[in-house]
Short mmCIF file of C-alpha atoms in Angstrom, two decimals:
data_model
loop_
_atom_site.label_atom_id
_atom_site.label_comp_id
_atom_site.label_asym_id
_atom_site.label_seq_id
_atom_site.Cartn_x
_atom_site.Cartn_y
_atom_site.Cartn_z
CA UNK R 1471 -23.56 -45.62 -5.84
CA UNK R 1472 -21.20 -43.83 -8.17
CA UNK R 1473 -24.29 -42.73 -10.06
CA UNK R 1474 -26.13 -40.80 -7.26
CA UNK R 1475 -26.23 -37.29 -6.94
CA UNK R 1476 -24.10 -35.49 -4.32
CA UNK R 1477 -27.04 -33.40 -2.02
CA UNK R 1478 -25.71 -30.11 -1.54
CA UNK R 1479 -24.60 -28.41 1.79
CA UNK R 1480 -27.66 -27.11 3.68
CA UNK R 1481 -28.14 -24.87 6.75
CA UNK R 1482 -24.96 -22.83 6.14
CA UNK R 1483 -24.17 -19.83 8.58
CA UNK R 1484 -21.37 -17.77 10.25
CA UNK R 1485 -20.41 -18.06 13.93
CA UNK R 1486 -18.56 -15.08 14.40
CA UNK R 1487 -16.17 -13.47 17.82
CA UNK R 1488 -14.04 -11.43 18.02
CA UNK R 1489 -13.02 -10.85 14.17
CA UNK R 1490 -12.98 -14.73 14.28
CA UNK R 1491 -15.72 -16.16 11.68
CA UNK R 1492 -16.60 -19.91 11.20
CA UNK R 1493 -18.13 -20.70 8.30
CA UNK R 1494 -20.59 -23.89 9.67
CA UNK R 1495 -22.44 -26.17 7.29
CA UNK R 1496 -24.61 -29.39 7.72
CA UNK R 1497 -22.79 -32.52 6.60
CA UNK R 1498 -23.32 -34.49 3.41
CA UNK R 1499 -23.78 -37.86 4.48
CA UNK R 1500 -22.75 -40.69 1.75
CA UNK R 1501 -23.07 -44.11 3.01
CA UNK R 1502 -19.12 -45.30 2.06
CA UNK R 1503 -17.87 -42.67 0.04
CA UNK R 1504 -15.46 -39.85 1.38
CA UNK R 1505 -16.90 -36.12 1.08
CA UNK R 1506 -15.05 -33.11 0.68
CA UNK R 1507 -15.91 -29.67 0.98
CA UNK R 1508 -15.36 -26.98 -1.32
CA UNK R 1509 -15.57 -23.54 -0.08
CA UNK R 1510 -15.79 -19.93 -2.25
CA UNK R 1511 -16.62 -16.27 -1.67
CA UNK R 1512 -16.87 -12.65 -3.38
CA UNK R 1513 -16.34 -9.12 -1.56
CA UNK R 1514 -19.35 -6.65 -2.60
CA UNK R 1515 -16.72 -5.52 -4.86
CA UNK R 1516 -16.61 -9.13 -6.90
CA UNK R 1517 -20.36 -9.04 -6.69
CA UNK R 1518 -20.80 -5.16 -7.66
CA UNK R 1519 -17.58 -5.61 -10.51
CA UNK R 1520 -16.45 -9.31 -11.27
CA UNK R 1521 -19.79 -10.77 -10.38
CA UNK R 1522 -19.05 -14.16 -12.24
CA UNK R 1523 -15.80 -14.37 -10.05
CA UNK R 1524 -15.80 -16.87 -7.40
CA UNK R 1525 -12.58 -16.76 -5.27
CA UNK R 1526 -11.73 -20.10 -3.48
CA UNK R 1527 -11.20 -19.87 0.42
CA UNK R 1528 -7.91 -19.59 2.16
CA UNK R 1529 -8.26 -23.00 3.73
CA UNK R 1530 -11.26 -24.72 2.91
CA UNK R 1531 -10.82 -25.96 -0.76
CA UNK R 1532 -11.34 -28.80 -0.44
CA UNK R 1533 -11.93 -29.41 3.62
CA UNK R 1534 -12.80 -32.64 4.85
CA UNK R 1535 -14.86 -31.21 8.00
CA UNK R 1536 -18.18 -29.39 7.62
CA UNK R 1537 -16.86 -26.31 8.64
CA UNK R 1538 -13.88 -23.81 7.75
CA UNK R 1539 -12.60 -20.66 9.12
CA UNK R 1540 -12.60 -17.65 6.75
CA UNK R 1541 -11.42 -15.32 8.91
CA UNK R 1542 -8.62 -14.71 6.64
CA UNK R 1543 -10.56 -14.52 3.54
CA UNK R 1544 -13.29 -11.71 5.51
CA UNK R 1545 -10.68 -8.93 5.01
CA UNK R 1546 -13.07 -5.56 4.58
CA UNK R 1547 -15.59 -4.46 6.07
CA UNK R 1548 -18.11 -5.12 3.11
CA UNK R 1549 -20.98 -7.75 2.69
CA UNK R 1550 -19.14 -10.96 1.72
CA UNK R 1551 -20.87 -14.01 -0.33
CA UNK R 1552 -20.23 -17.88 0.79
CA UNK R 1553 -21.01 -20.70 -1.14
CA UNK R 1554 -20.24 -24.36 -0.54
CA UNK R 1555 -19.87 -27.64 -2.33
CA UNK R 1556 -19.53 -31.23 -1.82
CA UNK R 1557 -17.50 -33.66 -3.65
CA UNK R 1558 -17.33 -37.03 -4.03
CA UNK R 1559 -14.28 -38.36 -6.02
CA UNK R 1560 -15.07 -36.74 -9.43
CA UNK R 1561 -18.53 -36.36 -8.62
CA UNK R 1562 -20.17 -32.35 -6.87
CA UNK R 1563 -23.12 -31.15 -5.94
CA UNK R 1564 -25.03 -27.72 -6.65
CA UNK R 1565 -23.33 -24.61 -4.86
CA UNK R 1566 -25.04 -23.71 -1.64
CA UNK R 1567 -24.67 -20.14 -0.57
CA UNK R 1568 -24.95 -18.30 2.56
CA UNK R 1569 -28.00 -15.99 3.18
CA UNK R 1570 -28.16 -13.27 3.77
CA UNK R 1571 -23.98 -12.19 3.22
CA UNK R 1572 -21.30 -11.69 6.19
CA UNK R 1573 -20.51 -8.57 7.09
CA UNK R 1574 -17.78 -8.55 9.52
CA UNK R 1575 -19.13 -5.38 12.01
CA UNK R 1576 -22.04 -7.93 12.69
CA UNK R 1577 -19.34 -10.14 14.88
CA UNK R 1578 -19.82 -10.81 18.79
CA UNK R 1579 -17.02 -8.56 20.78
CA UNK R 1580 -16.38 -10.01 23.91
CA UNK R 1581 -15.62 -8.39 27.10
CA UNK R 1582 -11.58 -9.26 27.53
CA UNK R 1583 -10.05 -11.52 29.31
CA UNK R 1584 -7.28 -10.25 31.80
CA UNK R 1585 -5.07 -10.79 34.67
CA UNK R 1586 -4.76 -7.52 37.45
CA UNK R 1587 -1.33 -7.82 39.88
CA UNK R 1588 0.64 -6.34 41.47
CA UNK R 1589 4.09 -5.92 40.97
CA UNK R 1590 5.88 -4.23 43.87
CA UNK R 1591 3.87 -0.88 44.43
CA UNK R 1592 2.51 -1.02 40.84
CA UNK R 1593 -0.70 -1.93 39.61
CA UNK R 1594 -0.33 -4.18 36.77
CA UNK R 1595 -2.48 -5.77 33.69
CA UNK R 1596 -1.98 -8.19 31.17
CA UNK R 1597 -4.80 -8.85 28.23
CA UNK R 1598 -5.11 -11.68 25.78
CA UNK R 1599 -4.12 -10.84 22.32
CA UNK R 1600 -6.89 -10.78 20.04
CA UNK R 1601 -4.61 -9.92 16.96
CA UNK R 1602 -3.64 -6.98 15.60
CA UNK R 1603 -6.99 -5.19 15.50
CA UNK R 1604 -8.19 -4.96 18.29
CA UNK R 1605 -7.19 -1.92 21.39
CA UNK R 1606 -8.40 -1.88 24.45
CA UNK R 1607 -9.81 0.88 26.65
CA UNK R 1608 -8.41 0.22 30.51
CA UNK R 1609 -10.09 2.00 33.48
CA UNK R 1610 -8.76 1.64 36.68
CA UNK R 1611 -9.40 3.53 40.28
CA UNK R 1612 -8.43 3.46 43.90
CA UNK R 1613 -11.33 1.80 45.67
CA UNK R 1614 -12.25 4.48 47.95
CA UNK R 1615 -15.39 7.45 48.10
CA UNK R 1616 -14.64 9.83 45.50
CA UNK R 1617 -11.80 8.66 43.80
CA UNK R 1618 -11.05 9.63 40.24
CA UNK R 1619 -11.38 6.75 37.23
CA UNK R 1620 -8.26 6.72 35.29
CA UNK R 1621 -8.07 5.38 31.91
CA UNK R 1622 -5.89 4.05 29.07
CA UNK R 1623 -5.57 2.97 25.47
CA UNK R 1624 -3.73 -0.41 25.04
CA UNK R 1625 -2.59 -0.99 21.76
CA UNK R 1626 -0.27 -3.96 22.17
CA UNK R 1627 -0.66 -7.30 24.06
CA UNK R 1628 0.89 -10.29 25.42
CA UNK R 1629 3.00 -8.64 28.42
CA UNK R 1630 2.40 -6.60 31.27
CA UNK R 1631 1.08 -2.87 31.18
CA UNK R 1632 2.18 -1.22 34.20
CA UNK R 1633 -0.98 1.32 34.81
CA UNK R 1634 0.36 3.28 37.93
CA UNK R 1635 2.15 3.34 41.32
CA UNK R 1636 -0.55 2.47 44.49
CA UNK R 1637 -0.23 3.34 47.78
CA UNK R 1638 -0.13 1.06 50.47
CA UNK R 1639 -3.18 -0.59 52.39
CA UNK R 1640 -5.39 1.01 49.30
CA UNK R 1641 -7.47 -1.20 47.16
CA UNK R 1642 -7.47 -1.02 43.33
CA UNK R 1643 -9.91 -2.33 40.70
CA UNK R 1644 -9.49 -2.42 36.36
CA UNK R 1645 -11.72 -2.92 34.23
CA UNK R 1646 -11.39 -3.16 30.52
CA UNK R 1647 -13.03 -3.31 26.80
CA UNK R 1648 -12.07 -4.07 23.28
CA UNK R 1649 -12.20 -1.62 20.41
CA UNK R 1650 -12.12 -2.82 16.69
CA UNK R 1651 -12.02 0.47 15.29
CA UNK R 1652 -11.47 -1.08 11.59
CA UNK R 1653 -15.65 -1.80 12.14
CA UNK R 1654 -16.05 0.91 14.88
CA UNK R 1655 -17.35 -1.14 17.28
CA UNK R 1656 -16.59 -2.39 20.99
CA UNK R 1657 -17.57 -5.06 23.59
CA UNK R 1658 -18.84 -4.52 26.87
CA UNK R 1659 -16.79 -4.14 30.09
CA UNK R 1660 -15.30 -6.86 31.73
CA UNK R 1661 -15.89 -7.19 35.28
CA UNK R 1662 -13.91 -5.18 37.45
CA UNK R 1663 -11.10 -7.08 39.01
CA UNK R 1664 -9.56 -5.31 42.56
CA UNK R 1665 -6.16 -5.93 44.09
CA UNK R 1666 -5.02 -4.52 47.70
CA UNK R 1667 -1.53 -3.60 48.49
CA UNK R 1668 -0.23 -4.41 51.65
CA UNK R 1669 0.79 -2.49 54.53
CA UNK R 1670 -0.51 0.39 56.46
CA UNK R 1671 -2.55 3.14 54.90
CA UNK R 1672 -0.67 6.53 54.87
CA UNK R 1673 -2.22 9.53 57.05
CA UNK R 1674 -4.50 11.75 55.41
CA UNK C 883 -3.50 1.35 12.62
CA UNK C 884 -6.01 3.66 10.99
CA UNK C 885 -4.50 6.64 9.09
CA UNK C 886 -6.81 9.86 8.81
CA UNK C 887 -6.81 11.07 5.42
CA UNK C 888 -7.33 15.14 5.69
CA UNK C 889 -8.26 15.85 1.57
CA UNK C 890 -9.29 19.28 1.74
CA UNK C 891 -12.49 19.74 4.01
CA UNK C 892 -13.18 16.02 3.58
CA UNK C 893 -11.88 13.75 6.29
CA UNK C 894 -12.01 10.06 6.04
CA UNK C 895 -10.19 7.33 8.21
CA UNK C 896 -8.50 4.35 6.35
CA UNK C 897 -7.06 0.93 7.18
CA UNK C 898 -3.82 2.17 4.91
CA UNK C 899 -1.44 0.25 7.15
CA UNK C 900 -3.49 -3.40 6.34
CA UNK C 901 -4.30 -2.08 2.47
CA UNK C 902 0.04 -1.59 2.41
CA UNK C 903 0.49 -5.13 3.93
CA UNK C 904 -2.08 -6.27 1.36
CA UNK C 905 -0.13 -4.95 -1.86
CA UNK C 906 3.57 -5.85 -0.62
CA UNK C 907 2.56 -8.98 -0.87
CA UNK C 908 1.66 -9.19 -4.08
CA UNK C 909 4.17 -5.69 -5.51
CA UNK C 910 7.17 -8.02 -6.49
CA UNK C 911 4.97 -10.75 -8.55
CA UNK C 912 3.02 -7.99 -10.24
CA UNK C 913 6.17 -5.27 -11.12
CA UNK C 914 7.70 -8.36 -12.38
CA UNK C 915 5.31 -8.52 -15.26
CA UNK C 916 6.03 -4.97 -15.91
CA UNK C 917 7.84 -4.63 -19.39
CA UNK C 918 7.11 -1.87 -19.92
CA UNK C 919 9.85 -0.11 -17.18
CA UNK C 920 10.33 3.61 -19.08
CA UNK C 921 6.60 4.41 -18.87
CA UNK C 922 5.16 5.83 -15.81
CA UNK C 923 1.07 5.87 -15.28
CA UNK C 924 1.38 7.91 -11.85
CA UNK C 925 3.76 10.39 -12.18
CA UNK C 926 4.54 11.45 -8.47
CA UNK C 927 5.84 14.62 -9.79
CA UNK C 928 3.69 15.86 -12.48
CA UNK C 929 0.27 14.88 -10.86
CA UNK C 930 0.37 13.51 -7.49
CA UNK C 931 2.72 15.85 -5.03
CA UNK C 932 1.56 19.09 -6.26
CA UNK C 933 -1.95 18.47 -5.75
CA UNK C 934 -3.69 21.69 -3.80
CA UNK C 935 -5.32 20.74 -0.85
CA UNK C 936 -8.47 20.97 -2.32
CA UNK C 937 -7.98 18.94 -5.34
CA UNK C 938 -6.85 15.79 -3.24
CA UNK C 939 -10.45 14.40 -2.74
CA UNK C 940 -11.65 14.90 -6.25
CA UNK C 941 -8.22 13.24 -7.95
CA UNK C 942 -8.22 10.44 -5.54
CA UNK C 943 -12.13 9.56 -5.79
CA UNK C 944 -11.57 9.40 -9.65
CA UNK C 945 -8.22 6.97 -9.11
CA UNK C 946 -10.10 5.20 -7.15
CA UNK C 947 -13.25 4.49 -9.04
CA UNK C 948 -10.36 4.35 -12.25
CA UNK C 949 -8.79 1.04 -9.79
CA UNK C 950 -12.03 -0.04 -9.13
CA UNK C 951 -12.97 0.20 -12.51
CA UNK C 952 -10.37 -0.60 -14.65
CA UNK C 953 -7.68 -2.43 -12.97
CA UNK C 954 -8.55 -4.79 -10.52
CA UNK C 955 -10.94 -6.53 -12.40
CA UNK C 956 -8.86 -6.46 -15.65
CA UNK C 957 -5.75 -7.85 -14.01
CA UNK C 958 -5.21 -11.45 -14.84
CA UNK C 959 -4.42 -14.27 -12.49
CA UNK C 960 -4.56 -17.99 -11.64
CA UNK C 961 -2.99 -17.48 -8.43
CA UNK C 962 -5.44 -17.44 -5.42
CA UNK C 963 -3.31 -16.08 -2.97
CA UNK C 964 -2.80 -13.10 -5.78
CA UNK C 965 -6.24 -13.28 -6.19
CA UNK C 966 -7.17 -13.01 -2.43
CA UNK C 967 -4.90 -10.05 -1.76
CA UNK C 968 -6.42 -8.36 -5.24
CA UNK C 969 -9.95 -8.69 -3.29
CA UNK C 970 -9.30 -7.77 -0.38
CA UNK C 971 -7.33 -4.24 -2.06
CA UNK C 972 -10.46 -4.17 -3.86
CA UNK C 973 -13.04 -3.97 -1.08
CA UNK C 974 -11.21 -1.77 1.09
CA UNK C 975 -10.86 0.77 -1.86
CA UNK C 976 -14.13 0.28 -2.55
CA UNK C 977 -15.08 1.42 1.49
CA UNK C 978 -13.16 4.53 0.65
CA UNK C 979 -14.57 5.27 -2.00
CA UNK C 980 -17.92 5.24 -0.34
CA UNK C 981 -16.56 6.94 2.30
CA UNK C 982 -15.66 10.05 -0.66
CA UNK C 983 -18.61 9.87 -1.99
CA UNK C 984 -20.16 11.02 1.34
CA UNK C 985 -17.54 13.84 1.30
CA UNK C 986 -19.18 14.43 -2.21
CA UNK C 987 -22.89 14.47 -0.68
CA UNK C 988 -21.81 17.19 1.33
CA UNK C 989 -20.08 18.95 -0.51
CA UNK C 990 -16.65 18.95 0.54
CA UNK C 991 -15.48 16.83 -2.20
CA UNK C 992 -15.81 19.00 -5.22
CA UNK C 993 -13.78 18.50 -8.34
CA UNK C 994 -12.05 21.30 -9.93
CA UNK C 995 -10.68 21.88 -13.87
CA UNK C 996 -7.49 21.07 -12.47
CA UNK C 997 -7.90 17.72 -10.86
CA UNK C 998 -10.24 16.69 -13.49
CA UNK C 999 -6.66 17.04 -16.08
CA UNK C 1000 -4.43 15.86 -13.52
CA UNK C 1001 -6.93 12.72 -13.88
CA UNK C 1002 -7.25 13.05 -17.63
CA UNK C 1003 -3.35 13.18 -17.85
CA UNK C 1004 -3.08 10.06 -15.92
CA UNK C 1005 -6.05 8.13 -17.91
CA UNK C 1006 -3.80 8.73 -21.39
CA UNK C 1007 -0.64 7.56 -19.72
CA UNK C 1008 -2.80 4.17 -18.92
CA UNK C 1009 -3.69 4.34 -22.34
CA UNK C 1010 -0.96 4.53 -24.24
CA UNK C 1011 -0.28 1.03 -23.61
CA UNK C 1012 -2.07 -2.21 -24.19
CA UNK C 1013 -4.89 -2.98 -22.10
CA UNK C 1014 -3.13 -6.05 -20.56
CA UNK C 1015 0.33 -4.04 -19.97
CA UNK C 1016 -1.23 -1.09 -18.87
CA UNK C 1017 -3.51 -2.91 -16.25
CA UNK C 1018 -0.26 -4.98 -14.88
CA UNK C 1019 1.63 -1.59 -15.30
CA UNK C 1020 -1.01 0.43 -13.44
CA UNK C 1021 -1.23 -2.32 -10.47
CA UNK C 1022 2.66 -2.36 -10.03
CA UNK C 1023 2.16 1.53 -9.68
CA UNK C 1024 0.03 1.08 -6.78
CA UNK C 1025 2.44 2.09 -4.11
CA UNK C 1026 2.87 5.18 -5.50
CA UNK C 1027 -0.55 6.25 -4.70
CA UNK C 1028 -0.89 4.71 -1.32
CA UNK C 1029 2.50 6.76 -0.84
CA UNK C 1030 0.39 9.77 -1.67
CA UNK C 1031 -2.73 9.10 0.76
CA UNK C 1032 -0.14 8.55 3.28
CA UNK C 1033 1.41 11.76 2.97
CA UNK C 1034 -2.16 12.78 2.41
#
């Protein structure tokens, strides 16, 4: 009915992980008629400043899919404001916006994902990237009564970090978390992961 | 990474390396609309380099709130991706500037005669020239101040 109002987007909110955030909406449902999706959003400083300034999303205007990621828009650490539209040919509905705002430092860190190896006598680690702001704080030890926790900051991903020599028949575990300091915040420990060299163990 | 700006006794840690990305993005387009090429709003030299220690955080919470203020939201655009980058300088400036006016809470970001006309000198450079020019002239100029929290 090319006369009918388009319902605005309802139930709007942000799934955010790991610095990811997914702007989620429900859909507009118009029997035989194709929908877009328009999506907008000010920084506190276009609210505090500019506050008739509506800046349109990286990737979502228009979007056929009730959803769009505006991770790239979400660049500070500031309260950001959402609003959404549908469309339908030259027909759009009221703006629907997102309450309360998205801050980034409310997202959900997860514990990393890693691999522990060995490579000859070394004691290896490899962590998924995350992109470039997030570090990771490694802590690895020898598996034995006593024995010290080592740890390290790893700043770059996507290859192996060798973390130390081992010594044969011992057993070593890692563990690791991720740091976003740009929101100073950081997830919870993975669980440990051990690896045994081979061999016999050396005489005390 | 994060860069640790040490202004005097106030200490505040920036994202300068993603606010640098930010702005060469948009430098060329914006000096480009410079016309204005033997005028110069931020004089490294006369205000900038030889700022005392403790003059730093009181100059750059003023050219900050003077961005914030003046510049950002006068500069005009059509182009979103010009317009996303100008937001996203925006709101990070505007986190330091919070972050200075902490330093000011406390005392350790006190502003001096001197900064104060350091500031004043660099407000009548911006306003010698129409608003428009000045604003496009001022934004071009922006490197030279993130130049100056980097050495900062």
């Amino acid at each position: 009915d090319p006369g009918a109002v388009v319902p605005a987007p309802q139930n709007l909110s942000v799934h955010s992980a790991n610095m990811k955030h997914l702007l989620v909406w429900s859909p507009v449902i118009l029997p035989g008629e194709t929908v877009h999706y328009w999506v907008e959003y000010q920084g506190e400083y276009e609210s505090l400043y500019m506050s008739h300034v509506w800046i349109p999303s990286s990737w979502c205007s228009p979007t056929p899919g009730p959803e769009c990621d505006v991770t790239d828009d979400i660049t500070a650490t500031v309260p950001y404001r959402l609003r959404v539209r549908a469309t339908s040919g030259p027909r759009a509905s009221a703006w629907s916006a997102l309450k309360p705002p998205f801050n980034r430092n409310s997202t959900l860190l997860l514990p990393p994902r890693m691999a522990v190896r060995k490579d000859g006598s070394h004691l290896v680690i490899e962590l998924e990237d995350l992109g470039p702001q997030f570090e990771f704080f490694v802590t690895f030890w020898r598996k034995a009564p006593g024995a010290k926790e080592h740890a390290k900051v790893v700043r770059s991903v996507g290859f192996p970090v060798y973390l130390g020599a081992m010594e044969p028949g011992a057993v070593y575990c890692v563990k690791a978390r991720a740091l976003v300091r740009a929101i100073a915040r950081r997830s919870a420990f993975s669980q440990a992961q051990c690896v045994e060299v081979q061999g016999e163990a050396l005489p005390l | 990474g994060l860069k640790t700006l040490h202004l005097g006794s106030c200490v505040v840690t920036i994202n300068l390396q993603e606010i640098q990305h930010g702005f060469s993005e948009i430098r060329d387009s914006v000096q480009a609309k410079d016309d204005n090429i033997n005028i110069r709003i931020l004089r490294s030299t006369e205000s900038l380099q030889d700022t005392k220690a403790s003059e730093k955080c009181c100059l750059l919470h003023h050219l900050l709130s003077f961005y914030l203020n003046r510049v950002f939201n006068n500069y005009q655009t059509t182009d979103h991706p010009t317009l996303r980058k100008l937001s996203s300088l925006a709101n990070s400036f505007l986190i330091i500037k919070k972050d200075l006016q902490l330093c000011h809470a406390h005392m350790t970001c006190q502003c001096e005669e001197e900064a104060i006309a350091k500031y004043n000198r660099i407000l009548s450079h911006f306003e010698e020239l129409e608003p428009q020019a000045a604003t496009v002239k001022a934004l071009g100029e922006l490197d030279i101040l993130l130049r100056w929290m980097e050495e900062s």
